[in-house]
One Martini backbone bead per residue (centre of mass of N, CA, C, O) as a GRO file, in nm:
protein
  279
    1UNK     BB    1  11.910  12.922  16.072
    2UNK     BB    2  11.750  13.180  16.101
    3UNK     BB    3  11.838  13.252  16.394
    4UNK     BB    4  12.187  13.274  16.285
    5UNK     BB    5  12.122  13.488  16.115
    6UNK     BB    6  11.987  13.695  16.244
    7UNK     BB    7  12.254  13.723  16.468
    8UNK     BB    8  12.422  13.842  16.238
    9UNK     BB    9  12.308  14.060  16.138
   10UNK     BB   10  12.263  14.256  16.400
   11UNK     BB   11  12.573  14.330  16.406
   12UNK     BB   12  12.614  14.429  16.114
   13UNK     BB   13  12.393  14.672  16.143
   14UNK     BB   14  12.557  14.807  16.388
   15UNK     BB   15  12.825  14.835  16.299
   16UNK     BB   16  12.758  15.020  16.025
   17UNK     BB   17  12.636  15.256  16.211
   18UNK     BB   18  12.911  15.309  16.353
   19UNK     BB   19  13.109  15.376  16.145
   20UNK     BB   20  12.897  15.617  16.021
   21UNK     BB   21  12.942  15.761  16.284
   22UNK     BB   22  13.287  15.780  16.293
   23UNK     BB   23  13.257  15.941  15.975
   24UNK     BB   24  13.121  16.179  16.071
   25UNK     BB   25  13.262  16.294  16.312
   26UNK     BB   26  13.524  16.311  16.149
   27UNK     BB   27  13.462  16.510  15.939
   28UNK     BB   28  13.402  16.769  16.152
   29UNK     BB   29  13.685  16.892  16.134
   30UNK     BB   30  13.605  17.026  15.842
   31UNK     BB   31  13.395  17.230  16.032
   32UNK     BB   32  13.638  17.357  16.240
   33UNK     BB   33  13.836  17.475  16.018
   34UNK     BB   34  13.618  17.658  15.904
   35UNK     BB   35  13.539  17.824  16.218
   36UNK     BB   36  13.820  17.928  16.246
   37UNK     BB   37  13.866  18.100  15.964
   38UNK     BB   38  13.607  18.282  16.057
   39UNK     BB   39  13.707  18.390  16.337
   40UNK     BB   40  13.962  18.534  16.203
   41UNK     BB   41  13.814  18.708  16.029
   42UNK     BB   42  13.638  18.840  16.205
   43UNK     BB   43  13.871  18.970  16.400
   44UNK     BB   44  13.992  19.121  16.146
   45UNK     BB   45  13.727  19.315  16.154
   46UNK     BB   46  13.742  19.424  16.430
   47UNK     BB   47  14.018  19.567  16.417
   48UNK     BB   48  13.933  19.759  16.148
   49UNK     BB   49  13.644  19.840  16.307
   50UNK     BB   50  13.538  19.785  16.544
   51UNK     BB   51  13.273  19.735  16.795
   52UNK     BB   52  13.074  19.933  16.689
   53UNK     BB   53  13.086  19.734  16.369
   54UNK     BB   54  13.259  19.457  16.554
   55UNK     BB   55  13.274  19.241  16.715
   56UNK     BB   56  13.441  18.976  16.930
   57UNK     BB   57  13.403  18.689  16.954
   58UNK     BB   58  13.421  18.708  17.283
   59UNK     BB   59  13.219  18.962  17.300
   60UNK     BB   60  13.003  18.726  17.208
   61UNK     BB   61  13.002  18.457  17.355
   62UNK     BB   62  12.981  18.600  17.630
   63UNK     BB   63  12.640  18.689  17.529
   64UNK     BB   64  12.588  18.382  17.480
   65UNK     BB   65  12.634  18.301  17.805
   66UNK     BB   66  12.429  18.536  17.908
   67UNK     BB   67  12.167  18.374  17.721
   68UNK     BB   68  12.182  18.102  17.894
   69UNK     BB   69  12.079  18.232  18.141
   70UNK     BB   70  11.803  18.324  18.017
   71UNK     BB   71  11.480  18.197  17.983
   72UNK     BB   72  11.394  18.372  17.813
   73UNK     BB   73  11.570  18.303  17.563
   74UNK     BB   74  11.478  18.017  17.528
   75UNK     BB   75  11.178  18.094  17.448
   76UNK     BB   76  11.298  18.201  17.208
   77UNK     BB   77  11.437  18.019  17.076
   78UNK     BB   78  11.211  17.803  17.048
   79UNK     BB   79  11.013  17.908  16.906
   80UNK     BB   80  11.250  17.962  16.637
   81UNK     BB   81  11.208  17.656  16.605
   82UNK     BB   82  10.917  17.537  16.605
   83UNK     BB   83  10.877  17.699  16.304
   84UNK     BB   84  11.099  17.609  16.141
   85UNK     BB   85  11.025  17.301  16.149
   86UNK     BB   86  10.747  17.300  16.079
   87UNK     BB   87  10.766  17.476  15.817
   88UNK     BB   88  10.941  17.252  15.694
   89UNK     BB   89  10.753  16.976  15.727
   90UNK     BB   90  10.577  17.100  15.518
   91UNK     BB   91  10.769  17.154  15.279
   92UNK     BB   92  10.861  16.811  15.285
   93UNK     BB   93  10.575  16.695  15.221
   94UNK     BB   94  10.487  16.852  14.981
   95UNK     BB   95  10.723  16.874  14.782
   96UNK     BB   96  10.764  16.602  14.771
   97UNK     BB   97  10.496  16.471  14.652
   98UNK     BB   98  10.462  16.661  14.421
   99UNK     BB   99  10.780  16.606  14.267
  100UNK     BB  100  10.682  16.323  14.222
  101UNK     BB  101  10.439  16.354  14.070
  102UNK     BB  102  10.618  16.546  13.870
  103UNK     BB  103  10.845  16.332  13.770
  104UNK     BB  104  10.594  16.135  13.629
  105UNK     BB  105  10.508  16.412  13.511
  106UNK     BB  106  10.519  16.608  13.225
  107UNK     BB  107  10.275  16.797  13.227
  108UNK     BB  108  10.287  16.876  13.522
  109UNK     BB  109  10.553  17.022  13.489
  110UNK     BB  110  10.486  17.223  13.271
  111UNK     BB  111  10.272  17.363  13.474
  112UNK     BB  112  10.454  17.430  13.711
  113UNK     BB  113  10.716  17.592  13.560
  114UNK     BB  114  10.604  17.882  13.648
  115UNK     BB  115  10.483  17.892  13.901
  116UNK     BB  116  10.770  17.849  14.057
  117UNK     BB  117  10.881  18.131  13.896
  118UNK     BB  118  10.668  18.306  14.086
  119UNK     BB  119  10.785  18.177  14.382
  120UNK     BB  120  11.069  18.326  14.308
  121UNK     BB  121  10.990  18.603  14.235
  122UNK     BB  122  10.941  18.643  14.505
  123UNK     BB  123  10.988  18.834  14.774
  124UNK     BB  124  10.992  18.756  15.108
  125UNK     BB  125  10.858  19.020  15.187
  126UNK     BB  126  10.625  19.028  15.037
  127UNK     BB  127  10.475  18.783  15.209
  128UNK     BB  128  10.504  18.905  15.455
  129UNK     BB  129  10.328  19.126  15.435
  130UNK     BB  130  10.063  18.942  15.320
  131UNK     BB  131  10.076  18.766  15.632
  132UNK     BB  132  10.027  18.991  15.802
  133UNK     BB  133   9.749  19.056  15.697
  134UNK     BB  134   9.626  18.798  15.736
  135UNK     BB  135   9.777  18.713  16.022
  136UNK     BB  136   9.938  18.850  16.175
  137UNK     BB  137  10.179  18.800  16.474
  138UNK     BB  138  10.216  18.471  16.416
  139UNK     BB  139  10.285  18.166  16.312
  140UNK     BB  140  10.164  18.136  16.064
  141UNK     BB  141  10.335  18.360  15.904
  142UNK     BB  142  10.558  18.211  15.901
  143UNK     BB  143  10.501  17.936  15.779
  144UNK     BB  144  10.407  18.053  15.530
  145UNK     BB  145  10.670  18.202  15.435
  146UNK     BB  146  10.784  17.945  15.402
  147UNK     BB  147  10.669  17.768  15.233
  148UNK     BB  148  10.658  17.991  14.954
  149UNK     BB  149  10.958  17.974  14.960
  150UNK     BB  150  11.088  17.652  14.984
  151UNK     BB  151  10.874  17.470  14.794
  152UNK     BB  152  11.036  17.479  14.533
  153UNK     BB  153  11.315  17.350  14.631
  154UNK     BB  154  11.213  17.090  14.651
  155UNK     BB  155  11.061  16.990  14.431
  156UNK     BB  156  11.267  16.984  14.240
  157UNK     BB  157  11.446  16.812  14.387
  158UNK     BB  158  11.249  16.558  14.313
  159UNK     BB  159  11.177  16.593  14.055
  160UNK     BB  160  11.431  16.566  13.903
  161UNK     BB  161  11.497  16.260  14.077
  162UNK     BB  162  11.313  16.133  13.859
  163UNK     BB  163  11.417  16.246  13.535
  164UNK     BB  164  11.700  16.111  13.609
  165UNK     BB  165  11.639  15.862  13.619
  166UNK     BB  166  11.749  15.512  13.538
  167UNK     BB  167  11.538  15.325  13.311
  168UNK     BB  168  11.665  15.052  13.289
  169UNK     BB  169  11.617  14.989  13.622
  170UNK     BB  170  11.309  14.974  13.585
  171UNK     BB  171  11.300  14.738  13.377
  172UNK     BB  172  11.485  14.524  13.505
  173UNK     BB  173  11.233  14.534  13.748
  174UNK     BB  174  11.037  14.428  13.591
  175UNK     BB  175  11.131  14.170  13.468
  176UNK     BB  176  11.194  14.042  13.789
  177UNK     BB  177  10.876  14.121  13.888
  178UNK     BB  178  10.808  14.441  13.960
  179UNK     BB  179  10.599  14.622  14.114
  180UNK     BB  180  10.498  14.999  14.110
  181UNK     BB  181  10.598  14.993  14.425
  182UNK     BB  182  10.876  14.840  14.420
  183UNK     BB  183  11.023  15.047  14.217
  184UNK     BB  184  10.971  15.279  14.351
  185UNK     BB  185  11.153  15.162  14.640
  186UNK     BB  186  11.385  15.077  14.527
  187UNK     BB  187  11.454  15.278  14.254
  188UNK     BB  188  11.291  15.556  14.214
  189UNK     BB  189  11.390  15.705  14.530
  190UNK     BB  190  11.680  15.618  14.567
  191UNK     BB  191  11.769  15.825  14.281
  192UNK     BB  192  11.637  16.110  14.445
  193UNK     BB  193  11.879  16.180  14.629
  194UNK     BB  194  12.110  16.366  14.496
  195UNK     BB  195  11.834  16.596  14.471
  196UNK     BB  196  11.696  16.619  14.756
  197UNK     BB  197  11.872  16.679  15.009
  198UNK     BB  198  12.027  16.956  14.885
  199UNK     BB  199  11.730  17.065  14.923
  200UNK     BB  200  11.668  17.022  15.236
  201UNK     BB  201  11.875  17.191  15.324
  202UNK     BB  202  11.844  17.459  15.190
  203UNK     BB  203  11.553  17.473  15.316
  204UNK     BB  204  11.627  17.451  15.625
  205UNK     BB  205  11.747  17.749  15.590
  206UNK     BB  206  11.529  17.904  15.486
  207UNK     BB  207  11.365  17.881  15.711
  208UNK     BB  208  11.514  18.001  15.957
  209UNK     BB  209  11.574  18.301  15.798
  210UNK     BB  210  11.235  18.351  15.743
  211UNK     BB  211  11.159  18.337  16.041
  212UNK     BB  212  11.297  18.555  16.135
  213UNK     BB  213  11.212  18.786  15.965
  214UNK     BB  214  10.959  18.777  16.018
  215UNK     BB  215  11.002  18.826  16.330
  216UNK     BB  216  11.116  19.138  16.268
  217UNK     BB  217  10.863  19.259  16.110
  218UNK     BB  218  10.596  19.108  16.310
  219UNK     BB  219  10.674  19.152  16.633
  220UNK     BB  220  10.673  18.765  16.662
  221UNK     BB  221  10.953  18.736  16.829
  222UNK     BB  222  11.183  18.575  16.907
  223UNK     BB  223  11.502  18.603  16.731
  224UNK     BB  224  11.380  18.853  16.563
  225UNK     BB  225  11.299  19.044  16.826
  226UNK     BB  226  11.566  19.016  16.956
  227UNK     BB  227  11.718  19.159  16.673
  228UNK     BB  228  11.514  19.438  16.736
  229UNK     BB  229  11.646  19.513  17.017
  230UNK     BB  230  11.930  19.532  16.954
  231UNK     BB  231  11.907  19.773  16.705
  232UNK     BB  232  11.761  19.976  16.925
  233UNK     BB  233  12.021  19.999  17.078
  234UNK     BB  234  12.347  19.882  16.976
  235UNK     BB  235  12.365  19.608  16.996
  236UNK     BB  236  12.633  19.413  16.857
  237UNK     BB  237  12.658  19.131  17.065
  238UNK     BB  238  12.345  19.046  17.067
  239UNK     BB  239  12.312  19.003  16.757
  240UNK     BB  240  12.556  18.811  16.720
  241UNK     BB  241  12.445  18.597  16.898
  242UNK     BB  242  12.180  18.522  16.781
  243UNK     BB  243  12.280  18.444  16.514
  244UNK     BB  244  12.451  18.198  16.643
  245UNK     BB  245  12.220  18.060  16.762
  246UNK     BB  246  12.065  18.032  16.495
  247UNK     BB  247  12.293  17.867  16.339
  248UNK     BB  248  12.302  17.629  16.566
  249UNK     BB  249  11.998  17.532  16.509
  250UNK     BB  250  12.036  17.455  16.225
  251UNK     BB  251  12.251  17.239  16.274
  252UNK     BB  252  12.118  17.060  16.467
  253UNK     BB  253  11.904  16.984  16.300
  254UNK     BB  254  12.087  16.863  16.038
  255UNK     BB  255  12.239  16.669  16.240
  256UNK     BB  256  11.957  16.508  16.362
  257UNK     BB  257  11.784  16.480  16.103
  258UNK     BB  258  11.875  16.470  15.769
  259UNK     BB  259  12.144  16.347  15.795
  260UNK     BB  260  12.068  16.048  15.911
  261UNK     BB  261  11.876  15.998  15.674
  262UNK     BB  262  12.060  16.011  15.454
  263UNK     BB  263  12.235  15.796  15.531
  264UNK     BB  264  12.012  15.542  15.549
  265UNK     BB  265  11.929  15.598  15.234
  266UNK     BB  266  12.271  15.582  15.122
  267UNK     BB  267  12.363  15.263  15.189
  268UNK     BB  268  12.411  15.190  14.867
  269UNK     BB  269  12.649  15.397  14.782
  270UNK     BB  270  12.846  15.283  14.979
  271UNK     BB  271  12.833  14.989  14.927
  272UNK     BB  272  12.918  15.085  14.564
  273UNK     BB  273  13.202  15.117  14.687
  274UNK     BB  274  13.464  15.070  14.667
  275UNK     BB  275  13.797  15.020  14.792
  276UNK     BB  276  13.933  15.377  14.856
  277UNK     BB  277  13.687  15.523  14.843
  278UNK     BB  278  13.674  15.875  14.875
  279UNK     BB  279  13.456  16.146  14.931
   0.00000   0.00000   0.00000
């Protein structure tokens, strides 16, 4: 009997992950026809200012397929790849640790509320002067730049998605005999996902914004160094190849990384919604 179980779970669970990847495909057509026109608007920018002040879509595209060409442009874009990742996974779990154990102690939320203040209250070009001194033009820089600035917007979320979650489903989880580890993973853990994934969203952009500006700031490479070589030409075409570089890797990092698996962390709110109930 176990062995006809286990045969019939694993096709439901794979049917179900094939379900959530054709659903989740399906999405993304309302996400080319927000790109579509954005690319519309690009277009009539073009159109009333010129080239010198911005290039056409296509004579920008035509520079990004002239640097898919050019092994340089790739080493390029990896380095500010490899910092932005890893200055994220830095930041991911840096923040969920601290922000739910701050989610749990309302003394430590209280001491930590004036810091995150003074955190965000600094803008990343300073923290950039200051890493620059520290570390001069290296990875350091870049990944320290990202974490002091990215850190508090996840810790938020972790800890909000602590304060707010639901203490009845707790208790009841208690009655049932669940022990404090695995009312945290039953419980608690799933019901921050609310406002953890939309802060690790945030995170993620934020990363590479502040890697491009560091790498720009401290002529440490990447595609920041490459768009101040493009700057100092006034080349509009390969500054703005760049910018769509750096946000396609953002894209891809996002819906390879994140997104998948907050897909697989929320498969219980899927669960839980009736039939015919459309996000």
């Amino acid at each position: 009997m176990m062995r006809a179980r286990t045969a019939s779970f694993i096709p439901r669970r794979l049917a179900d992950r094939a379900g959530r990847l054709l659903e989740f495909v399906w999405s993304a057509w309302s996400g080319l026809a927000a790109l579509f026109l954005l690319a519309a608007v690009w277009q009539a920018g073009h159109e009333a200012y010129g080239p010198f002040i911005l290039s056409s879509p296509q004579d920008t595209l035509a520079a990004v397929w002239h640097l898919a060409g050019d092994r340089k442009a790739w080493s390029l874009a990896a380095l500010t790849l490899q910092r932005s990742v890893t200055g994220f996974a830095l930041v991911s779990a840096m923040g969920i640790l601290l922000g739910l154990a701050a989610g749990y102690s309302p003394a430590t939320m209280r001491i930590a509320a004036p810091l995150i203040t003074v955190l965000t209250g600094v803008p990343p070009i300073a923290w950039i002067v200051l890493a620059m001194i520290w570390f001069g033009g290296s990875d350091a820089t870049v990944r320290t730049v990202i974490v002091v600035t990215a850190l508090p917007v996840v810790f938020l979320g972790a800890a909000q998605g602590v304060a707010i979650r639901d203490r009845n489903l707790d208790r009841m989880a208690k009655a049932f005999g669940a022990g404090p580890v695995r009312r945290f993973l039953a419980v608690g853990l799933r019901q921050t996902t609310a406002t953890l994934f939309p802060a690790l969203t945030l995170a993620l952009g934020t990363a590479f914004k502040v890697a491009v500006m560091a790498e720009l700031l401290a002529n440490a490479g990447g595609i920041g160094g490459a768009l101040a070589n493009a700057r100092v030409n006034l080349d509009i075409a390969s500054a703005l190849a760049w910018v769509l570089i750096a946000v396609s890797l953002l894209i891809a990092v996002e819906y390879a990384l994140v997104q998948p698996v907050k897909g697989e962390v929320d498969r219980w709110r899927r669960a839980a919604q009736p039939w015919g109930v459309k996000r």
